[in-house]
Short mmCIF file of C-alpha atoms in Angstrom, two decimals:
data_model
loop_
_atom_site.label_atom_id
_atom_site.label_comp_id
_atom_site.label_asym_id
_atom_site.label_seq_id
_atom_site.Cartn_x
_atom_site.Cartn_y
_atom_site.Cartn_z
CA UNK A 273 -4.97 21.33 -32.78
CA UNK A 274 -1.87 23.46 -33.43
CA UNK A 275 -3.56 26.55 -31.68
CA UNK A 276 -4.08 24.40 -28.90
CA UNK A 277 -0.58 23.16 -28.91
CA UNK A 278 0.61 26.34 -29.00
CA UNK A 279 -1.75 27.94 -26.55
CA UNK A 280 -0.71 25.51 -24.10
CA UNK A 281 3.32 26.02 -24.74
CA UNK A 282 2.54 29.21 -23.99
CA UNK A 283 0.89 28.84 -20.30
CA UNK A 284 3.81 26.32 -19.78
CA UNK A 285 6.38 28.63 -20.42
CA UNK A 286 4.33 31.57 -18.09
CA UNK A 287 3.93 28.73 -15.28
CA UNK A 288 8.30 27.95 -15.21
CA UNK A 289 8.86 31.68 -15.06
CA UNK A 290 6.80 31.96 -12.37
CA UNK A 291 7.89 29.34 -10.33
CA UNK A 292 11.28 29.89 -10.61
CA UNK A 293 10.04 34.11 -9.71
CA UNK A 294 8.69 32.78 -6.68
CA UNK A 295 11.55 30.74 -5.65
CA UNK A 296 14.06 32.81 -6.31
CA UNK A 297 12.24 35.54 -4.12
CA UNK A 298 11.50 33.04 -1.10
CA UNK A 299 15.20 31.63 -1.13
CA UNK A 300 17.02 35.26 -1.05
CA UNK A 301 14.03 36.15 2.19
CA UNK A 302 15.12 33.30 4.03
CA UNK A 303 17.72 34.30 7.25
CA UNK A 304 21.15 33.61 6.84
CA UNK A 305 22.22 34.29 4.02
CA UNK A 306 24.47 31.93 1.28
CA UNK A 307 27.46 34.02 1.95
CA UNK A 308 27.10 32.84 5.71
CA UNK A 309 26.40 28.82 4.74
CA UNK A 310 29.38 28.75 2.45
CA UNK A 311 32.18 31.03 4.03
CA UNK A 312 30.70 29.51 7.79
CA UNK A 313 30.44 31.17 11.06
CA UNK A 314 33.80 32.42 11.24
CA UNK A 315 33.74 34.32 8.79
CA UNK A 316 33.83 38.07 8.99
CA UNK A 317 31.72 40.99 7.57
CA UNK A 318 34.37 41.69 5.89
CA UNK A 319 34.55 38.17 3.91
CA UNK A 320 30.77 38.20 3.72
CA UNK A 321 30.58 41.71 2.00
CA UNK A 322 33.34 41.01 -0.33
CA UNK A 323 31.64 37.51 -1.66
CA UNK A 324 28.01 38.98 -1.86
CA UNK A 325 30.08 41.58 -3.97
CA UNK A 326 31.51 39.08 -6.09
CA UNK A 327 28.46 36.82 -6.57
CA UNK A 328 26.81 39.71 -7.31
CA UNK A 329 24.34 39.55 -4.36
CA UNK A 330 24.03 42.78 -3.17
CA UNK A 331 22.42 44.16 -6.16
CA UNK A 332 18.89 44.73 -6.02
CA UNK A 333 16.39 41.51 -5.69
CA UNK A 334 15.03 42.40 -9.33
CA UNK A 335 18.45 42.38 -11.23
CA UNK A 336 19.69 39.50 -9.54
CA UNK A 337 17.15 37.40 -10.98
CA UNK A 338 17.29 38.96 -14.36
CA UNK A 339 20.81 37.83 -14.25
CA UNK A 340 19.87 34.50 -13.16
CA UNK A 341 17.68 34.42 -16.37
CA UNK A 342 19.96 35.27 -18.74
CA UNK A 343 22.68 32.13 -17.34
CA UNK A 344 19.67 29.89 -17.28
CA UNK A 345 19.02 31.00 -20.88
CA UNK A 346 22.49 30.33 -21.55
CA UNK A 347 22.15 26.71 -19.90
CA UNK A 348 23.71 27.73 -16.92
CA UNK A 349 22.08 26.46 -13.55
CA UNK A 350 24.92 28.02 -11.35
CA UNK A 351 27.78 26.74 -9.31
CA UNK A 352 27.34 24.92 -5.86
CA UNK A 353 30.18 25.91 -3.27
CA UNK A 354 28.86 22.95 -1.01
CA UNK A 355 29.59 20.34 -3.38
CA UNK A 356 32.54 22.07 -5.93
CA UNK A 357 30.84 21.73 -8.81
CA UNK A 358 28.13 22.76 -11.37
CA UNK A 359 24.52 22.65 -10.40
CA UNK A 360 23.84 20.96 -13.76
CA UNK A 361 26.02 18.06 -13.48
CA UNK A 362 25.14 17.57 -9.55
CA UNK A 363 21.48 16.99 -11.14
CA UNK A 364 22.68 14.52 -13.78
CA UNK A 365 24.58 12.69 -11.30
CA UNK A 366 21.65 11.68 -9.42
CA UNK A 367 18.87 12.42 -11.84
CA UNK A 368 18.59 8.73 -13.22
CA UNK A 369 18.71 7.35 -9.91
CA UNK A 370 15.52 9.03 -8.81
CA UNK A 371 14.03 7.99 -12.32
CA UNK A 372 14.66 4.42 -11.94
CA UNK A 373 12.98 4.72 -8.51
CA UNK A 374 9.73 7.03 -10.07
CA UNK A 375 9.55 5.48 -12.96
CA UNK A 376 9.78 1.22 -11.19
CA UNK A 377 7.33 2.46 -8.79
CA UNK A 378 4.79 4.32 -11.34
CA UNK A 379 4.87 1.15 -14.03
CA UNK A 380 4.54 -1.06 -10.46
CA UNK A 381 1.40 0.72 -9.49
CA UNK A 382 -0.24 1.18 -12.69
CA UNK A 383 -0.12 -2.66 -12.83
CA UNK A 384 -1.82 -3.20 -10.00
CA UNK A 385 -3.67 -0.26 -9.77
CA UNK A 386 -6.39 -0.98 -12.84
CA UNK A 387 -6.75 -4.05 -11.80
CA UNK A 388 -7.81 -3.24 -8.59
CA UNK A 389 -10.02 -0.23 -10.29
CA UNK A 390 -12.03 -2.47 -12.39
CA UNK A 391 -12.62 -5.02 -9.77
CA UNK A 392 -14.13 -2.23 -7.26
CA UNK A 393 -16.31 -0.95 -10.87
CA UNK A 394 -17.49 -4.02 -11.50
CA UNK A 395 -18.12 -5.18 -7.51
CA UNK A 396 -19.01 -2.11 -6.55
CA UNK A 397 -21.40 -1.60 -3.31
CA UNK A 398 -20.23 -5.02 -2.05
CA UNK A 399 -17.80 -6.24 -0.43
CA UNK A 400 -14.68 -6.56 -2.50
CA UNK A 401 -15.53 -2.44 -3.36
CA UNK A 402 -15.72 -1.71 1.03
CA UNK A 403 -12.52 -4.00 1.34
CA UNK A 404 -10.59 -2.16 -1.92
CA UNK A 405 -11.16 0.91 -0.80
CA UNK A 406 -10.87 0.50 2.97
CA UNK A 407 -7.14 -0.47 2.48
CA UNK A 408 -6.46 2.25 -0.37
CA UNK A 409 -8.00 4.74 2.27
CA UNK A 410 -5.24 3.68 4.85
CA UNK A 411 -2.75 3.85 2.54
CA UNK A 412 -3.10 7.08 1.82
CA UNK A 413 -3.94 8.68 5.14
CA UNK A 414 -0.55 7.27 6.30
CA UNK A 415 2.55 9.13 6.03
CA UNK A 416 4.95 8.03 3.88
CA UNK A 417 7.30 8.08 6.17
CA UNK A 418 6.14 5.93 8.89
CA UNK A 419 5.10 3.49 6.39
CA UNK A 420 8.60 3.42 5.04
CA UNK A 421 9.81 2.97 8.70
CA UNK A 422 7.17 0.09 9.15
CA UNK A 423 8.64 -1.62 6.22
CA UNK A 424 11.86 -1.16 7.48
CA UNK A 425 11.50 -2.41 10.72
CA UNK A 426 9.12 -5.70 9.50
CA UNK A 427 11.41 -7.09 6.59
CA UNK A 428 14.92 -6.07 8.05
CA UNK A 429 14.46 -6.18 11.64
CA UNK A 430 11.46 -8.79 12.38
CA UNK A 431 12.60 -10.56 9.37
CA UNK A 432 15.68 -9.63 8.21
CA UNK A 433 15.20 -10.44 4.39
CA UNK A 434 15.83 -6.84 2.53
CA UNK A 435 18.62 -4.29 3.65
CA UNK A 436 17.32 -1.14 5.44
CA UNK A 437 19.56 0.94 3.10
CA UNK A 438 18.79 1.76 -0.35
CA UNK A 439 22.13 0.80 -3.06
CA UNK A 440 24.64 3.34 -2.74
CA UNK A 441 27.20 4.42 -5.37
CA UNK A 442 28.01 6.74 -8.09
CA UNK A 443 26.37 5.76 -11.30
CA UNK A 444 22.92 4.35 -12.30
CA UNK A 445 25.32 0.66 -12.45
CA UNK A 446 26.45 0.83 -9.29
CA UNK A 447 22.47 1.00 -8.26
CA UNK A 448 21.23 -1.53 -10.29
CA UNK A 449 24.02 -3.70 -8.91
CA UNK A 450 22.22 -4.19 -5.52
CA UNK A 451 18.55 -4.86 -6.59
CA UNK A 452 17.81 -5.92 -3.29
CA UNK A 453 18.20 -2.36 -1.38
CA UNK A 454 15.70 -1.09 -4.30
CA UNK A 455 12.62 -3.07 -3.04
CA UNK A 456 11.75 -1.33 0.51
CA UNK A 457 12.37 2.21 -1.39
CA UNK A 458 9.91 1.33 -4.58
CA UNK A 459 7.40 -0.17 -2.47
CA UNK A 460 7.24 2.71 -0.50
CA UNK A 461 6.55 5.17 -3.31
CA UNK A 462 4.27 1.85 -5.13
CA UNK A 463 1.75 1.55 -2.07
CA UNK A 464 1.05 5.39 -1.31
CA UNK A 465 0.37 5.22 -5.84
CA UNK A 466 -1.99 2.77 -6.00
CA UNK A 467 -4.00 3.87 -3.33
CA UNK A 468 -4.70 7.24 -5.57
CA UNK A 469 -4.73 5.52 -9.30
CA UNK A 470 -6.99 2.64 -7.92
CA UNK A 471 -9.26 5.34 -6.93
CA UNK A 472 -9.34 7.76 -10.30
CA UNK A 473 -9.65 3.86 -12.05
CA UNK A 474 -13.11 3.12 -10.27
CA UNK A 475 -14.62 6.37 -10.23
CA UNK A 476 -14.18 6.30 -14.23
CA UNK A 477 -15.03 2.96 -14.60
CA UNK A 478 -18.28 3.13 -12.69
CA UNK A 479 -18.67 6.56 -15.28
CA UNK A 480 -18.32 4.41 -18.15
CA UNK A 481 -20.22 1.45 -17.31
CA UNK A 482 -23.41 3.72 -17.48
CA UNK A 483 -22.88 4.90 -20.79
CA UNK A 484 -25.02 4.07 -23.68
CA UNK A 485 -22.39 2.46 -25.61
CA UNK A 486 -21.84 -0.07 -22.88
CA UNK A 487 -25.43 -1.25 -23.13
CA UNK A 488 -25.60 -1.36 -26.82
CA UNK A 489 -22.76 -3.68 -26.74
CA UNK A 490 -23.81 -5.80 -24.16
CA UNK A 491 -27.34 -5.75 -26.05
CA UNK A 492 -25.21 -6.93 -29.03
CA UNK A 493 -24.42 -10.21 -26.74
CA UNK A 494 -20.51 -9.34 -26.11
CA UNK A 495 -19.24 -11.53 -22.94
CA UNK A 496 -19.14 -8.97 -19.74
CA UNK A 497 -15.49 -9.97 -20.05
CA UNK A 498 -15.19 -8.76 -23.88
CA UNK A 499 -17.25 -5.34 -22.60
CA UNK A 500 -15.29 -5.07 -19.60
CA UNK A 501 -11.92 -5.13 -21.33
CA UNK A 502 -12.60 -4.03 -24.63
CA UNK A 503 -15.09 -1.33 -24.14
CA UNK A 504 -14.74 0.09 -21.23
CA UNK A 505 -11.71 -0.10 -19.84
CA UNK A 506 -10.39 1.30 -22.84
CA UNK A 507 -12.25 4.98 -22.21
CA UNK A 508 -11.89 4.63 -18.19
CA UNK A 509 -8.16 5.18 -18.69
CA UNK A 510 -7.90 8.31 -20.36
CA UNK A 511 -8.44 10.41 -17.06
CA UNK A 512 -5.25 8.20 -15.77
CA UNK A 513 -3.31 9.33 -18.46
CA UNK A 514 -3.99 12.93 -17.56
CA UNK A 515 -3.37 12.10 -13.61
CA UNK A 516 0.39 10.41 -14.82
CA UNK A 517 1.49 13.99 -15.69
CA UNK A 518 0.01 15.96 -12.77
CA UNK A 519 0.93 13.31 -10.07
CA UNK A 520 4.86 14.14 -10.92
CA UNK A 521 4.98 16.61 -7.57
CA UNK A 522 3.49 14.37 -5.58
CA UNK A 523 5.50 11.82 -6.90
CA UNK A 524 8.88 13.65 -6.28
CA UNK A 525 7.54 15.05 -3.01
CA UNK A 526 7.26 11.32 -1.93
CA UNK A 527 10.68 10.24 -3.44
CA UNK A 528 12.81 13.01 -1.69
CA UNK A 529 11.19 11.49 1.91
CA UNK A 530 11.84 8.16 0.50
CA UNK A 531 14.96 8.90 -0.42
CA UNK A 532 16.01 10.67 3.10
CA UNK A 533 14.81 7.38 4.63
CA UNK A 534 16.85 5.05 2.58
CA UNK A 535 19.55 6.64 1.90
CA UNK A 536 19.27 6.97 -1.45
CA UNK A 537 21.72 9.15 -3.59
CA UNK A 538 18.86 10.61 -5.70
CA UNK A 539 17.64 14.16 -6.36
CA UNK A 540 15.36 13.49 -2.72
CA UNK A 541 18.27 13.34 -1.09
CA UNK A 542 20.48 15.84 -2.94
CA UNK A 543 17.10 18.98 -2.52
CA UNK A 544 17.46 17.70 1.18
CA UNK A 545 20.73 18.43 1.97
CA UNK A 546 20.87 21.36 -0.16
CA UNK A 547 17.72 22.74 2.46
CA UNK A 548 20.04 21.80 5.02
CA UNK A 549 22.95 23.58 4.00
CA UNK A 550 20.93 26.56 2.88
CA UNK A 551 22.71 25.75 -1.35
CA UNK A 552 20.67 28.15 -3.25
CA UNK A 553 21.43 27.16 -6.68
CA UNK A 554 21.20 23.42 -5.96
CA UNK A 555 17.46 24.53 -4.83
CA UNK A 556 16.88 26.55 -7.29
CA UNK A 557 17.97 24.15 -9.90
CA UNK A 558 16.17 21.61 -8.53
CA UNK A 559 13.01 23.38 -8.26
CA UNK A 560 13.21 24.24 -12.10
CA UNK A 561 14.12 21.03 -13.34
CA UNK A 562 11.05 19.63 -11.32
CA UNK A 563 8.72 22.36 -12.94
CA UNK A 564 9.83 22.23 -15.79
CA UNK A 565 9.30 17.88 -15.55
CA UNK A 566 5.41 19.01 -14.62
CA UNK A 567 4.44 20.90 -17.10
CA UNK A 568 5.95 18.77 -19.46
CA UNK A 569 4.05 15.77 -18.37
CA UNK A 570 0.69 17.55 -18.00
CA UNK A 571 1.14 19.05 -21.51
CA UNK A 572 1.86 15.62 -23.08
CA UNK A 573 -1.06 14.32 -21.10
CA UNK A 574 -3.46 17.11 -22.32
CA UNK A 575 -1.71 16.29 -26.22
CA UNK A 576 -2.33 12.13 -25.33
CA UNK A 577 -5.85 13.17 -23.91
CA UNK A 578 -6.87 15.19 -26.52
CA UNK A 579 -5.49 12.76 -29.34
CA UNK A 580 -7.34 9.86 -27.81
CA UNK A 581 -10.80 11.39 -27.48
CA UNK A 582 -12.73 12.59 -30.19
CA UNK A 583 -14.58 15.22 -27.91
CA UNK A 584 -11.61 16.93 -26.86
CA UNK A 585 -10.18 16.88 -30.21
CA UNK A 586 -13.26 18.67 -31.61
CA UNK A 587 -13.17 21.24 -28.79
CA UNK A 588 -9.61 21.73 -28.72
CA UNK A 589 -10.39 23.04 -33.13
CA UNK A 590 -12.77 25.01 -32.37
CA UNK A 591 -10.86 27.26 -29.94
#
């Protein structure tokens, strides 16, 4: 198990390298320039020359990044010119914003997500299955933004009963103070969820419920309730706990449209407008810290995985 632990650290820290490789490279090919986006259009050749000297970014492509590895080593994200401050605390400004929004909306549609799951296993072929999956089918073929807008214009135009605008203010407090402009973003994100966990849920249910061990207990005389819950459900979750980690781009793809919608001051909003404004180290930061939140969450979901099923365990000592 520690060989796999390790072997998997290992891959992690390859995958972050890369990413941040790849975005560093994209960022410095795109037209424009940062010299241009911070100094604006007035500014001279001059002015741009002598900034790209002093930000060091008219040294080659290659030692520019090495550079930006050894301040990341060093814990330093960079400095944003757009906003007048560090990259690192822009992201822990609005970091637990966009948690409380992934994280209500996750929990939301795990809870009704395996419920769903075991009701299309256990109906499957008939007509609560067609009807389940029908409406988790248009969930997810619609974008997330037009479903956002829908919301929005249903339940505070048609009938006005939730703002349009998601909470605005500085701290996590100042958010939680206006529960009411949180409800149109986390349903949002909740809907577009549950259509995709209610699906993994049947498909390993209706895996399960052909096993062997499912008849011997229901040959034992166990209550299809008792084998339902007990049993199966049990096992038909662990490829759920492995989706949980891998869903987290998805999930902050979603969020950053979400927030753009709503207005919300999260890390959605704060990658948009650093696009906008063409904020390299706001991007780049972001990027990482998003990367970095992936293969975190897929390694602790291989580690939960593994730890929960004896077959993986076995596998994961021999190699």
């Amino acid at each position: 198990m520690t060989r796999y632990l390790l072997t998997r650290l290992g891959q992690a820290l390859v995958i972050v390298i890369l990413v941040t490789l790849i975005t560093f490279v994209i960022l410095h090919l795109l037209p424009g320039g940062a010299a241009r986006a911070i100094l604006g259009k007035e500014a001279t050749l001059q002015q741009i020359a002598a900034f790209n000297h002093e930000m060091g970014y008219d040294r080659p492509l290659w030692e520019q990044y090495a550079l930006y590895l050894r301040r990341l080593a060093q814990g330093d994200l960079g400095y944003s010119f757009q906003l007048n401050q560090s990259v690192g605390e822009a992201i822990l400004q609005r970091l637990p914003k966009t948690m409380l929004l992934s994280l209500a909306s996750t929990l939301l549609a795990v809870l009704i997500a395996v419920p769903l799951g075991v009701v299309q296993a256990v109906r499957r072929n008939r007509w609560p299955d067609y009807t389940i999956n029908a409406l988790a089918l248009l969930a997810y073929a619609t974008p997330i933004f037009f479903l956002g807008l829908l919301m929005i214009i249903l339940f505070s135009q048609v009938w006005p009963v939730l703002p349009p605008e998601a909470p605005q203010g500085f701290t996590l407090a100042d958010v939680l103070a206006d529960p009411a402009g949180l409800v149109l973003p986390i349903l949002s994100l909740t809907i577009l969820t549950v259509a995709v966990y209610s699906r993994y849920i049947r498909s390993s249910m209706v895996d399960n419920l052909n096993e062997n061990y499912v008849r011997t207990a229901r040959s034992k005389g166990l209550s299809e309730t008792r084998v339902i819950i007990g049993h199966t459900l049990r096992n038909g979750l662990f490829p759920v706990i492995t989706l949980l980690g891998m869903y987290l781009p998805a999930l902050f793809s979603g969020a950053l449209v979400v927030e753009r919608l709503f207005n919300y001051p999260g890390m959605g909003l704060l990658f948009w407008q650093a696009a906008l404004k063409r904020d390299y180290p706001i991007l780049l930061g972001v990027t990482l810290l998003i990367s970095v939140a992936t293969v975190a969450g897929a390694l602790i979901a291989d580690v939960l995985y593994a730890a929960a099923d004896p077959r993986v365990r076995l596998k994961a000592g021999r190699s």
